[in-house]
């Protein structure tokens, strides 16, 4: 087991695409580290560089104490699970699992023992004599995970391993992976574009955008204080409301009259945007105390909550999360009130958090 | 290549049928279709049938006027003549067939051995100016062979490759390598690179990964490609007739052509030799027909 240090990793493909732009990551020993970002932001490229499948243009990668820049994948002692499972189609489950061990030249008895152990961990005992074609998507995924486990590598790399599964199975496998990682204590780098997956799995999350790291933090930090407008818009479902505000009389005021408590140390001379989570707002009857006039555009009833989309003068599509007991019909005039604490505030031009 | 014939064929867009037949509909349509197809089939197959008939007719039936379609005596003499010479030893034609087999076989083998790894490299690696290189490779096939036959002849005379099997093997290999690269690149593209990635992480080198995981999945593609290359080399006429002269080197196509002309032509022998010549190609094409269809419709079929 080992931590992974990525320093100033830069990858430019021959066609000129810069897939990874000077990325620094410091992944602790035994950590479950999630890289989150939209498609094309360079997650796979970063992972493949760590695995040694792609040579970085510049930058260093250390696994444990070893600088692995020049080591071939085989000598890095890591296992990777691909989005497309990459089980060898002509081999039975048993042999798919045994393959990496045979490559290492382990004695037969030990191979058998380790395969049995991995099969038990991933509950594959019934499937050992099937070929990949005879397995369902979820089963193939479990075999792929078992194949990664069986070698007891220094780190696991997972490239969107659950994307091809249906929603229910995905939730199950998520739990399973998290449990397994905790049990084994092996460092894991987990790549996903799904923020729910990232939030529920990660000890820490790195949010990537266009090859750059936008923010690294625990799920809570990332949710509470998105470091940039990109993160603010990316994390949360529905995402944060980004409301243009101005500082006046020690308060943040939006065009529509919404008043927010400013965080300390705000610069005065810049155009600012406040990030307000949907649960920090409230839809009230028109004219309720502290509310501003607004109008319901639509309501999404999700069972345990309602997401109201409201307009208030000059500000469209503000999303508000409400308990399902509070009902307002579409198109009715209502009040909009801020109930949460201090919002995060961003500079419109730099798109970064200012306070 | 998990492509079955049915899948591959179904991807061919159904062409609009001619209007008049559509208006007839039902039985009428099928009658017209059958009639048209029969006419077409007779036109296309007549030369082949005639060749087969001639090969088993006695010489006097071959020249009979009017031609005998059915009432002739069947003989296998011509086939015997293809293989056995007048002196009882091996005939010149049988040597030519053997030469053809050697030249076609070896050149196909060489083209496959050179072309498959090249195709893999073009598919997997970031080769500089890959598209230009591939286009250049293909461009060698744009020219009809006859255009380069004179320069090749002169070059071969300089280096002493004239009238040698090696010379033919080299030129056929040169023509088959580009073809093999292009065909095989399509097949390699179909095999996910992740198999090799996974194998490399499992402790294999890149070449081992290619040999143990990708190559087995390419076998159907290699078979299809090799058959095409084989058929090209087997059928090739222009280079063969220009670059070879002696009976011991000459391949079957010029040898058969050489039977025609002179004072008399033994048409029975020509026909029998042609049947023998056509047979291997037909057999091979039949054996790999599934992969041929898959290979030809490649690109229309997604993984
Ligand atoms: N082999 C390649 N050659 C050129 N560009 C590539 C290659 N692989 C990926 N890219 C580009 O690099 C960027 C990042 O890709 P990738 O790492 O696959 O993103 P992600 O996994 O986050 O979706 C994308 O713009 C993609 O088009
Ligand atoms: Mg990816």
XYZ file of C-alpha atoms and ligand atoms in Angstrom:
686
model
C 0.000 0.000 0.000
C 1.154 3.450 -0.782
C 0.119 7.011 -1.319
C 0.306 8.657 -4.719
C 1.935 12.032 -5.392
C 1.216 13.745 -8.671
C 3.262 16.878 -9.265
C 2.631 19.377 -12.066
C 1.288 16.641 -14.303
C 0.874 17.893 -17.840
C -0.356 15.917 -20.800
C -0.530 17.253 -24.306
C -1.633 14.778 -26.972
C 0.169 14.780 -30.315
C -2.817 16.496 -31.922
C -2.321 19.447 -29.586
C -5.121 18.728 -27.112
C -4.046 19.610 -23.592
C -5.907 16.973 -21.601
C -4.234 17.563 -18.233
C -2.904 20.983 -17.332
C -0.351 21.066 -14.525
C -2.317 19.013 -12.027
C -1.092 18.470 -8.467
C -2.616 15.718 -6.371
C -1.486 14.329 -3.081
C -3.304 11.109 -2.317
C -2.771 9.629 1.123
C -1.967 6.041 1.931
C -5.264 4.177 2.328
C -7.330 7.080 1.070
C -10.357 6.767 -1.203
C -9.736 9.706 -3.473
C -12.342 10.695 -6.043
C -11.666 12.681 -9.199
C -14.880 14.306 -10.322
C -15.526 16.296 -13.449
C -17.554 16.508 -16.628
C -16.748 14.318 -19.598
C -13.548 15.350 -21.357
C -11.989 17.134 -18.390
C -8.965 14.823 -18.319
C -9.892 12.304 -15.618
C -9.092 9.233 -17.666
C -5.872 10.728 -18.959
C -4.696 11.469 -15.414
C -5.555 7.950 -14.311
C -3.835 6.384 -17.301
C -0.747 8.454 -16.609
C -0.696 7.158 -13.031
C -1.109 3.623 -14.362
C 1.686 4.125 -16.877
C -0.540 3.522 -19.891
C -0.031 7.081 -21.078
C 3.241 8.962 -20.851
C 2.880 12.465 -19.410
C 4.400 15.385 -21.294
C 5.904 16.811 -18.110
C 5.451 16.330 -14.395
C 6.245 13.631 -11.847
C 4.287 10.708 -10.476
C 5.331 8.968 -7.278
C 3.740 5.827 -5.909
C 4.881 5.353 -2.335
C 8.492 6.477 -2.361
C 9.138 5.439 -5.924
C 9.316 7.867 -8.813
C 7.475 5.858 -11.461
C 7.780 8.183 -14.474
C 9.861 5.690 -16.399
C 8.371 2.451 -15.104
C 6.155 0.384 -17.406
C 2.649 -0.379 -16.106
C 3.643 -3.899 -15.114
C 6.215 -2.613 -12.629
C 4.021 -0.049 -10.911
C 2.090 -2.660 -8.957
C -1.319 -1.109 -9.331
C -4.606 -2.492 -10.556
C -7.075 -0.680 -12.741
C -10.752 -1.266 -13.392
C -11.976 0.077 -16.702
C -15.340 1.537 -17.559
C -15.586 -1.146 -20.202
C -14.624 -4.061 -18.000
C -11.919 -5.502 -20.261
C -12.382 -9.058 -19.086
C -10.602 -11.389 -21.463
C -13.480 -12.708 -23.558
C -11.990 -16.130 -24.212
C -11.297 -16.917 -20.538
C -13.582 -18.227 -17.801
C -14.019 -16.145 -14.682
C -11.584 -18.406 -12.827
C -8.848 -17.842 -15.404
C -9.576 -14.160 -15.746
C -8.876 -13.880 -12.027
C -5.838 -16.131 -12.132
C -4.208 -14.401 -15.052
C -2.435 -11.572 -13.268
C -1.169 -14.045 -10.684
C 0.188 -16.427 -13.306
C 1.928 -13.476 -14.903
C 3.681 -12.960 -11.590
C 4.658 -16.618 -11.608
C 3.036 -17.544 -8.290
C 2.850 -21.252 -7.394
C -0.356 -23.008 -8.410
C -1.599 -23.628 -4.900
C -1.321 -19.981 -3.966
C -3.035 -18.885 -7.169
C -5.940 -21.167 -6.380
C -6.157 -19.869 -2.847
C -6.081 -16.207 -3.833
C -8.645 -16.686 -6.586
C -10.938 -18.419 -4.102
C -10.490 -15.585 -1.640
C -11.252 -12.860 -4.189
C -14.221 -14.855 -5.460
C -15.576 -15.104 -1.940
C -15.101 -11.379 -1.301
C -16.981 -10.471 -4.476
C -19.453 -13.393 -4.164
C -18.468 -14.972 -7.457
C -18.331 -18.615 -6.389
C -21.241 -19.596 -8.651
C -19.779 -17.801 -11.636
C -16.239 -19.141 -11.717
C -16.785 -21.374 -14.724
C -18.553 -18.867 -16.940
C -17.123 -16.747 -19.667
C -17.665 -12.957 -19.681
C -20.327 -13.292 -22.379
C -22.422 -15.400 -19.997
C -22.342 -12.810 -17.220
C -24.654 -9.861 -16.646
C -23.243 -6.349 -16.518
C -23.181 -6.304 -12.737
C -21.526 -9.709 -12.585
C -18.889 -8.663 -15.101
C -18.228 -5.620 -12.972
C -17.765 -7.782 -9.897
C -15.348 -10.031 -11.777
C -13.417 -6.954 -12.915
C -13.196 -5.775 -9.302
C -12.143 -9.217 -8.135
C -9.434 -9.261 -10.772
C -8.150 -5.999 -9.369
C -8.288 -7.328 -5.799
C -6.624 -10.623 -6.418
C -3.187 -9.143 -6.936
C -3.194 -7.151 -3.689
C -1.746 -4.164 -5.494
C -0.385 -1.026 -3.872
C -3.292 1.017 -5.231
C -6.541 0.653 -7.160
C -7.432 2.914 -10.040
C -11.091 2.963 -11.034
C -12.233 4.643 -14.229
C -15.989 5.190 -14.014
C -16.475 1.547 -13.090
C -20.220 1.829 -12.490
C -21.285 3.910 -15.466
C -22.574 0.937 -17.445
C -24.781 -0.403 -14.667
C -28.408 0.475 -14.029
C -29.225 2.850 -11.200
C -30.164 0.322 -8.548
C -27.169 -1.899 -9.120
C -24.951 1.161 -9.182
C -26.039 2.154 -5.688
C -25.388 -1.379 -4.409
C -21.959 -1.588 -6.001
C -21.097 1.852 -4.633
C -21.732 0.639 -1.120
C -19.802 -2.515 -1.829
C -16.764 -0.683 -3.179
C -16.699 1.708 -0.259
C -16.981 -1.140 2.221
C -14.293 -3.139 0.459
C -11.886 -0.246 0.327
C -12.381 0.378 4.028
C -11.845 -3.282 4.784
C -8.678 -3.658 2.719
C -7.370 -0.192 3.477
C -5.838 0.026 0.008
C -5.355 3.420 -1.615
C -7.979 3.974 -4.287
C -8.308 6.634 -6.959
C -11.851 6.637 -8.199
C -12.862 8.578 -11.293
C -16.455 9.560 -11.964
C -18.573 12.246 -13.587
C -21.414 11.513 -11.177
C -21.410 13.911 -8.228
C -23.643 11.670 -6.129
C -21.131 8.865 -6.515
C -18.300 11.231 -5.657
C -20.018 12.629 -2.584
C -21.014 9.250 -1.200
C -17.698 7.489 -1.847
C -14.865 9.926 -1.447
C -12.791 10.678 1.589
C -11.707 13.609 -0.504
C -12.843 14.863 -3.889
C -10.867 16.657 -6.571
C -13.043 18.585 -8.991
C -11.506 18.841 -12.443
C -12.430 21.169 -15.249
C -10.689 21.427 -18.611
C -7.628 19.628 -17.351
C -7.228 21.759 -14.227
C -8.002 21.086 -10.598
C -10.716 23.491 -9.461
C -10.958 22.305 -5.886
C -9.797 19.539 -3.583
C -11.630 18.883 -0.354
C -13.831 16.585 1.691
C -17.358 16.097 0.357
C -18.610 18.483 3.025
C -16.103 21.221 2.175
C -16.803 20.865 -1.497
C -20.537 21.145 -0.894
C -20.429 23.982 1.592
C -17.775 26.147 0.028
C -17.356 25.519 -3.701
C -14.074 27.137 -4.649
C -15.225 28.525 -7.968
C -18.320 29.265 -9.979
C -17.669 26.042 -11.896
C -17.728 23.969 -8.702
C -20.751 25.862 -7.461
C -22.649 25.023 -10.612
C -21.398 21.430 -10.743
C -21.996 20.167 -7.208
C -25.491 19.714 -5.861
C -28.714 18.684 -7.491
C -30.236 21.078 -8.216
C -27.090 23.195 -8.144
C -26.513 26.419 -6.223
C -28.396 29.542 -7.255
C -25.898 32.098 -8.466
C -27.362 35.498 -7.737
C -25.694 38.735 -8.736
C -25.387 41.002 -5.700
C -23.989 44.335 -4.665
C -22.659 45.397 -1.279
C -24.730 48.140 0.326
C -25.248 49.095 4.005
C -23.217 46.146 5.250
C -25.532 43.782 3.400
C -25.548 41.885 0.111
C -28.490 42.985 -1.963
C -29.719 41.404 -5.173
C -31.498 43.389 -7.847
C -34.796 41.910 -6.760
C -34.328 43.050 -3.193
C -33.156 39.809 -1.632
C -30.942 40.622 1.342
C -28.134 38.318 2.444
C -25.647 38.480 5.274
C -22.210 39.140 3.766
C -19.191 37.132 4.804
C -16.433 39.246 6.348
C -13.718 40.822 4.229
C -15.618 41.459 1.009
C -13.998 43.702 -1.595
C -16.304 46.586 -2.479
C -15.265 47.518 -5.957
C -15.987 44.293 -7.815
C -19.011 42.681 -9.389
C -20.038 39.828 -7.157
C -22.166 36.699 -7.334
C -23.579 35.018 -4.266
C -23.968 31.238 -4.230
C -27.124 30.220 -2.418
C -28.077 26.547 -2.021
C -31.725 25.751 -2.812
C -32.227 24.653 0.796
C -31.098 28.083 2.061
C -34.132 29.683 0.464
C -37.797 29.396 1.228
C -40.998 30.045 -0.666
C -43.549 31.861 1.491
C -46.948 33.405 1.127
C -46.670 36.791 -0.610
C -45.667 39.586 1.725
C -44.428 37.363 4.545
C -41.874 39.003 6.799
C -38.427 39.379 5.217
C -39.571 38.041 1.866
C -39.406 39.597 -1.568
C -42.145 39.227 -4.176
C -41.650 36.325 -6.585
C -43.623 34.105 -8.885
C -43.654 30.296 -9.115
C -42.609 29.140 -12.585
C -42.799 25.435 -11.969
C -42.660 22.837 -9.243
C -40.987 19.425 -9.379
C -42.523 17.102 -6.869
C -39.898 14.484 -5.931
C -41.771 12.660 -3.202
C -39.746 13.672 -0.187
C -39.281 17.240 -1.370
C -40.474 19.811 -3.877
C -38.111 21.843 -6.010
C -39.738 25.174 -6.814
C -38.435 27.242 -9.677
C -39.295 30.895 -9.055
C -38.650 34.231 -10.757
C -38.143 37.348 -8.785
C -37.628 40.662 -10.488
C -34.654 40.453 -12.766
C -33.592 37.040 -11.503
C -34.869 34.003 -13.362
C -35.047 30.386 -12.370
C -34.142 30.506 -8.715
C -34.419 26.996 -7.329
C -35.808 26.424 -3.882
C -35.949 23.126 -2.010
C -39.083 22.793 0.152
C -40.660 20.017 2.172
C -43.470 18.255 0.308
C -46.091 19.618 2.702
C -45.811 23.160 1.361
C -47.732 23.502 -1.900
C -47.943 26.432 -4.245
C -49.480 26.211 -7.688
C -47.489 27.282 -10.720
C -47.816 30.926 -11.745
C -48.986 32.101 -8.311
C -47.370 35.131 -6.706
C -45.354 34.128 -3.650
C -42.653 35.437 -1.370
C -38.977 34.401 -1.506
C -36.919 34.471 1.670
C -33.332 33.615 2.538
C -33.101 31.405 5.607
C -29.570 30.032 5.552
C -26.413 31.550 6.924
C -23.767 33.520 5.072
C -23.594 32.611 1.391
C -20.386 32.039 -0.541
C -19.428 34.979 -2.713
C -17.629 34.866 -6.067
C -15.975 37.422 -8.285
C -17.779 37.597 -11.616
C -14.552 38.046 -13.572
C -12.134 35.621 -11.944
C -15.000 33.196 -11.229
C -13.271 32.366 -7.966
C -14.373 32.427 -4.364
C -13.621 35.784 -2.745
C -15.105 35.138 0.671
C -15.283 -9.726 -34.595
C -18.510 -10.927 -33.143
C -20.278 -10.465 -36.428
C -22.462 -13.120 -37.952
C -23.368 -13.160 -41.589
C -26.955 -12.159 -40.923
C -26.017 -9.107 -38.921
C -23.488 -8.046 -41.470
C -25.838 -8.450 -44.361
C -28.737 -6.711 -42.672
C -26.742 -3.518 -42.396
C -26.769 -3.141 -46.172
C -29.529 -0.634 -46.898
C -32.471 -2.180 -48.670
C -32.397 -0.706 -52.126
C -35.546 0.673 -53.638
C -36.999 -1.870 -55.965
C -37.974 -0.768 -59.483
C -41.433 0.731 -59.551
C -43.206 -1.416 -62.152
C -42.492 -4.592 -60.219
C -43.683 -2.952 -57.043
C -46.999 -2.104 -58.679
C -47.492 -5.699 -59.676
C -47.037 -6.677 -56.054
C -47.215 -10.123 -54.460
C -46.986 -13.043 -56.861
C -46.507 -10.939 -59.949
C -43.503 -9.257 -58.468
C -41.849 -12.438 -57.421
C -42.474 -13.947 -60.882
C -40.847 -10.993 -62.631
C -38.014 -11.056 -60.149
C -37.404 -14.746 -60.634
C -37.514 -14.353 -64.400
C -35.062 -11.439 -64.393
C -32.728 -13.162 -61.976
C -32.814 -16.335 -64.042
C -31.861 -14.451 -67.198
C -29.080 -12.741 -65.306
C -27.844 -15.963 -63.766
C -27.776 -17.741 -67.128
C -25.832 -14.845 -68.689
C -23.322 -14.770 -65.851
C -22.936 -18.481 -65.368
C -22.914 -19.542 -69.008
C -19.154 -19.036 -69.543
C -18.442 -20.961 -66.364
C -20.771 -23.796 -67.292
C -19.363 -23.870 -70.804
C -15.855 -24.055 -69.410
C -16.777 -26.963 -67.177
C -18.547 -28.725 -70.070
C -15.642 -28.238 -72.417
C -13.244 -29.627 -69.863
C -15.063 -32.973 -69.851
C -15.860 -33.211 -73.594
C -13.874 -35.187 -76.082
C -12.118 -33.027 -78.652
C -14.474 -33.863 -81.482
C -17.464 -32.805 -79.311
C -15.708 -29.572 -78.457
C -15.625 -28.624 -82.136
C -19.047 -30.042 -82.968
C -21.355 -27.728 -84.911
C -24.006 -27.201 -83.733
C -22.665 -27.370 -80.168
C -23.683 -30.351 -78.058
C -25.105 -29.361 -74.706
C -25.952 -32.717 -73.254
C -25.386 -35.595 -75.599
C -21.608 -35.843 -75.440
C -19.299 -38.480 -74.048
C -17.752 -37.562 -70.729
C -13.984 -37.883 -70.512
C -11.398 -37.092 -67.890
C -8.542 -37.110 -70.398
C -8.072 -33.322 -70.310
C -7.703 -33.313 -66.545
C -5.135 -36.057 -66.827
C -3.297 -33.963 -69.401
C -3.234 -31.022 -66.998
C -1.097 -32.978 -64.576
C 0.649 -35.634 -66.665
C 2.936 -34.670 -69.502
C 2.982 -36.378 -72.927
C 6.117 -38.268 -71.857
C 4.357 -39.665 -68.791
C 6.229 -37.344 -66.396
C 4.923 -34.161 -64.830
C 3.361 -31.716 -67.216
C 4.465 -28.105 -67.575
C 1.028 -27.058 -66.351
C 1.357 -28.979 -63.103
C 4.678 -27.268 -62.482
C 2.967 -23.951 -63.124
C 0.271 -24.781 -60.590
C 2.888 -25.678 -58.046
C 4.715 -22.405 -58.756
C 1.462 -20.508 -58.320
C 0.833 -22.200 -55.003
C 4.335 -21.405 -53.751
C 4.334 -17.801 -54.954
C 0.800 -17.034 -53.727
C 1.319 -18.844 -50.420
C 4.656 -17.295 -49.525
C 3.716 -13.771 -50.610
C 0.490 -13.963 -48.605
C 2.364 -15.231 -45.581
C 4.911 -12.414 -45.865
C 2.223 -9.784 -46.347
C 0.374 -11.066 -43.296
C 3.466 -11.233 -41.109
C 4.442 -7.686 -42.089
C 0.990 -6.172 -42.408
C -0.730 -7.338 -39.215
C 1.797 -5.833 -36.759
C 1.891 -2.676 -38.883
C -1.891 -2.425 -38.742
C -1.780 -2.928 -34.990
C 0.794 -0.158 -34.646
C -1.235 2.242 -36.782
C -4.322 1.453 -34.763
C -2.802 1.672 -31.287
C 0.010 4.206 -31.346
C 0.144 7.927 -31.916
C 2.194 7.635 -35.089
C 3.281 10.977 -36.516
C 1.175 12.012 -39.509
C -0.695 8.734 -39.286
C -3.372 9.720 -41.765
C -0.838 10.853 -44.344
C 1.151 7.681 -43.925
C -1.914 5.520 -44.301
C -2.979 7.461 -47.359
C 0.469 7.070 -48.854
C 0.367 3.339 -48.204
C -3.007 3.085 -49.874
C -1.921 5.249 -52.805
C 0.420 2.505 -53.979
C -2.735 0.647 -54.908
C -4.238 3.469 -56.955
C -2.056 2.678 -59.963
C -2.918 -0.221 -62.200
C -0.007 -2.678 -61.936
C 0.561 -2.506 -65.679
C 1.752 1.093 -65.308
C 4.770 0.067 -63.245
C 5.535 -3.202 -64.950
C 8.202 -1.789 -67.272
C 10.204 0.022 -64.553
C 9.927 -3.046 -62.359
C 11.098 -5.183 -65.256
C 14.177 -2.989 -65.726
C 14.940 -2.925 -62.010
C 14.528 -6.667 -61.726
C 16.871 -7.216 -64.680
C 19.503 -5.109 -62.897
C 19.322 -7.061 -59.650
C 18.801 -10.448 -61.246
C 15.273 -11.081 -60.048
C 13.930 -11.563 -63.546
C 12.423 -14.982 -64.135
C 12.594 -16.010 -60.490
C 9.917 -17.044 -58.043
C 11.469 -14.770 -55.447
C 10.907 -11.803 -57.741
C 7.215 -12.594 -58.057
C 6.912 -13.224 -54.333
C 8.441 -9.826 -53.557
C 6.266 -7.892 -55.952
C 3.086 -9.645 -54.777
C 4.056 -9.021 -51.171
C 4.589 -5.363 -51.978
C 1.091 -5.195 -53.419
C -0.505 -7.143 -50.589
C 1.089 -5.364 -47.623
C -0.864 -2.099 -48.097
C -4.036 -4.045 -48.564
C -3.348 -6.112 -45.453
C -2.584 -3.019 -43.391
C -5.822 -1.357 -44.403
C -8.015 -4.385 -43.900
C -6.388 -5.341 -40.623
C -6.449 -1.830 -39.206
C -10.223 -2.009 -39.371
C -10.216 -5.296 -37.494
C -7.717 -4.097 -34.877
C -9.763 -0.949 -34.319
C -12.684 -3.203 -33.429
C -10.761 -4.892 -30.613
C -10.869 -2.629 -27.552
C -7.406 -1.417 -26.578
C -8.378 -1.986 -22.949
C -7.592 -5.686 -23.256
C -3.975 -4.807 -23.855
C -4.025 -2.109 -21.185
C -5.383 -4.576 -18.659
C -2.817 -7.177 -19.656
C 0.005 -4.666 -19.299
C -1.174 -3.755 -15.817
C -1.329 -7.471 -15.073
C 2.379 -7.730 -15.723
C 2.760 -8.392 -19.428
C 4.811 -6.366 -21.863
C 3.073 -4.616 -24.711
C 4.124 -7.240 -27.223
C 3.048 -10.080 -24.967
C -0.266 -8.320 -24.475
C -0.693 -8.070 -28.234
C 0.253 -11.693 -28.835
C -1.762 -13.246 -26.042
C -4.903 -11.123 -26.028
C -5.375 -9.156 -29.213
C -3.994 -11.608 -31.750
C -6.417 -14.445 -30.901
C -9.316 -12.041 -31.390
C -7.941 -11.033 -34.785
C -7.827 -14.535 -36.260
C -11.071 -14.239 -38.263
C -9.912 -10.916 -39.680
C -6.517 -12.325 -40.560
C -8.175 -15.267 -42.302
C -10.375 -12.992 -44.395
C -7.511 -10.677 -45.277
C -5.169 -13.528 -46.137
C -7.738 -15.072 -48.456
C -8.073 -11.805 -50.345
C -4.298 -11.536 -50.618
C -4.076 -15.146 -51.687
C -6.682 -14.640 -54.394
C -4.869 -11.555 -55.674
C -1.534 -13.386 -55.921
C -3.106 -16.496 -57.349
C -4.938 -14.595 -60.084
C -2.204 -12.088 -60.935
C -1.366 -12.119 -64.621
C 0.408 -8.950 -65.754
C 3.550 -9.193 -63.625
C 3.678 -12.930 -64.056
C 3.757 -12.766 -67.834
C 6.253 -9.885 -67.988
C 8.656 -11.011 -65.295
C 8.855 -14.742 -65.955
C 9.675 -16.728 -69.044
C 10.821 -20.266 -68.242
C 8.405 -23.109 -67.598
C 10.036 -23.897 -64.264
C 9.201 -20.435 -62.863
C 6.033 -19.482 -64.710
C 2.811 -19.403 -62.669
C -0.520 -20.799 -63.793
C -2.206 -17.716 -65.339
C 0.468 -17.091 -68.000
C 0.913 -20.831 -68.443
C -2.768 -21.291 -69.223
C -2.758 -18.247 -71.474
C 0.238 -19.790 -73.233
C -1.881 -22.771 -74.253
C -3.928 -20.515 -76.497
C -2.443 -19.537 -79.847
C 0.102 -21.428 -81.859
C -1.129 -23.618 -84.705
C -3.842 -25.481 -82.841
C -5.410 -24.815 -79.466
C -6.414 -27.727 -77.272
C -9.550 -26.105 -75.883
C -10.324 -29.112 -73.757
C -6.988 -28.737 -72.010
C -7.458 -24.975 -71.600
C -10.859 -25.550 -70.036
C -9.640 -28.306 -67.732
C -6.662 -26.190 -66.621
C -9.012 -23.274 -65.971
C -11.302 -25.419 -63.853
C -8.361 -26.652 -61.805
C -7.159 -23.062 -61.513
C -10.520 -21.735 -60.333
C -11.166 -24.480 -57.830
C -8.841 -23.463 -54.932
C -10.131 -19.905 -54.959
C -13.721 -21.076 -54.842
C -13.000 -23.510 -52.037
C -11.166 -20.891 -49.980
C -13.793 -18.238 -50.542
C -16.439 -20.734 -49.492
C -14.567 -21.684 -46.318
C -14.214 -18.111 -45.121
C -17.392 -16.689 -46.692
C -18.694 -15.580 -43.319
C -15.581 -13.578 -42.555
C -15.451 -12.212 -46.085
C -18.874 -10.669 -45.701
C -17.963 -9.399 -42.254
C -14.694 -8.024 -43.571
C -16.302 -6.274 -46.494
C -19.095 -4.700 -44.472
C -16.728 -3.689 -41.702
C -17.392 -0.177 -40.547
C -21.081 -0.646 -41.228
C -21.057 -2.937 -38.216
C -20.500 -1.538 -34.787
C -19.000 -3.365 -31.888
N -5.526 9.715 -27.501
C -5.971 10.983 -27.514
N -5.568 11.842 -28.469
C -6.002 13.116 -28.480
N -6.838 13.643 -27.589
C -7.281 12.848 -26.610
C -6.878 11.476 -26.515
N -7.481 10.930 -25.428
C -8.217 11.915 -24.872
N -8.099 13.066 -25.577
C -8.722 14.355 -25.258
O -8.259 14.773 -24.006
C -9.312 15.332 -23.244
C -9.478 14.595 -21.937
O -9.901 13.287 -22.192
P -10.190 12.237 -21.038
O -9.012 12.173 -20.137
O -10.605 10.956 -21.700
O -11.414 12.888 -20.292
P -12.457 12.258 -19.265
O -11.993 10.897 -18.880
O -12.478 13.215 -18.116
O -13.782 12.246 -19.956
C -10.540 15.297 -24.115
O -10.675 16.558 -24.721
C -10.220 14.247 -25.140
O -10.843 14.542 -26.352
Mg -13.031 9.059 -19.132
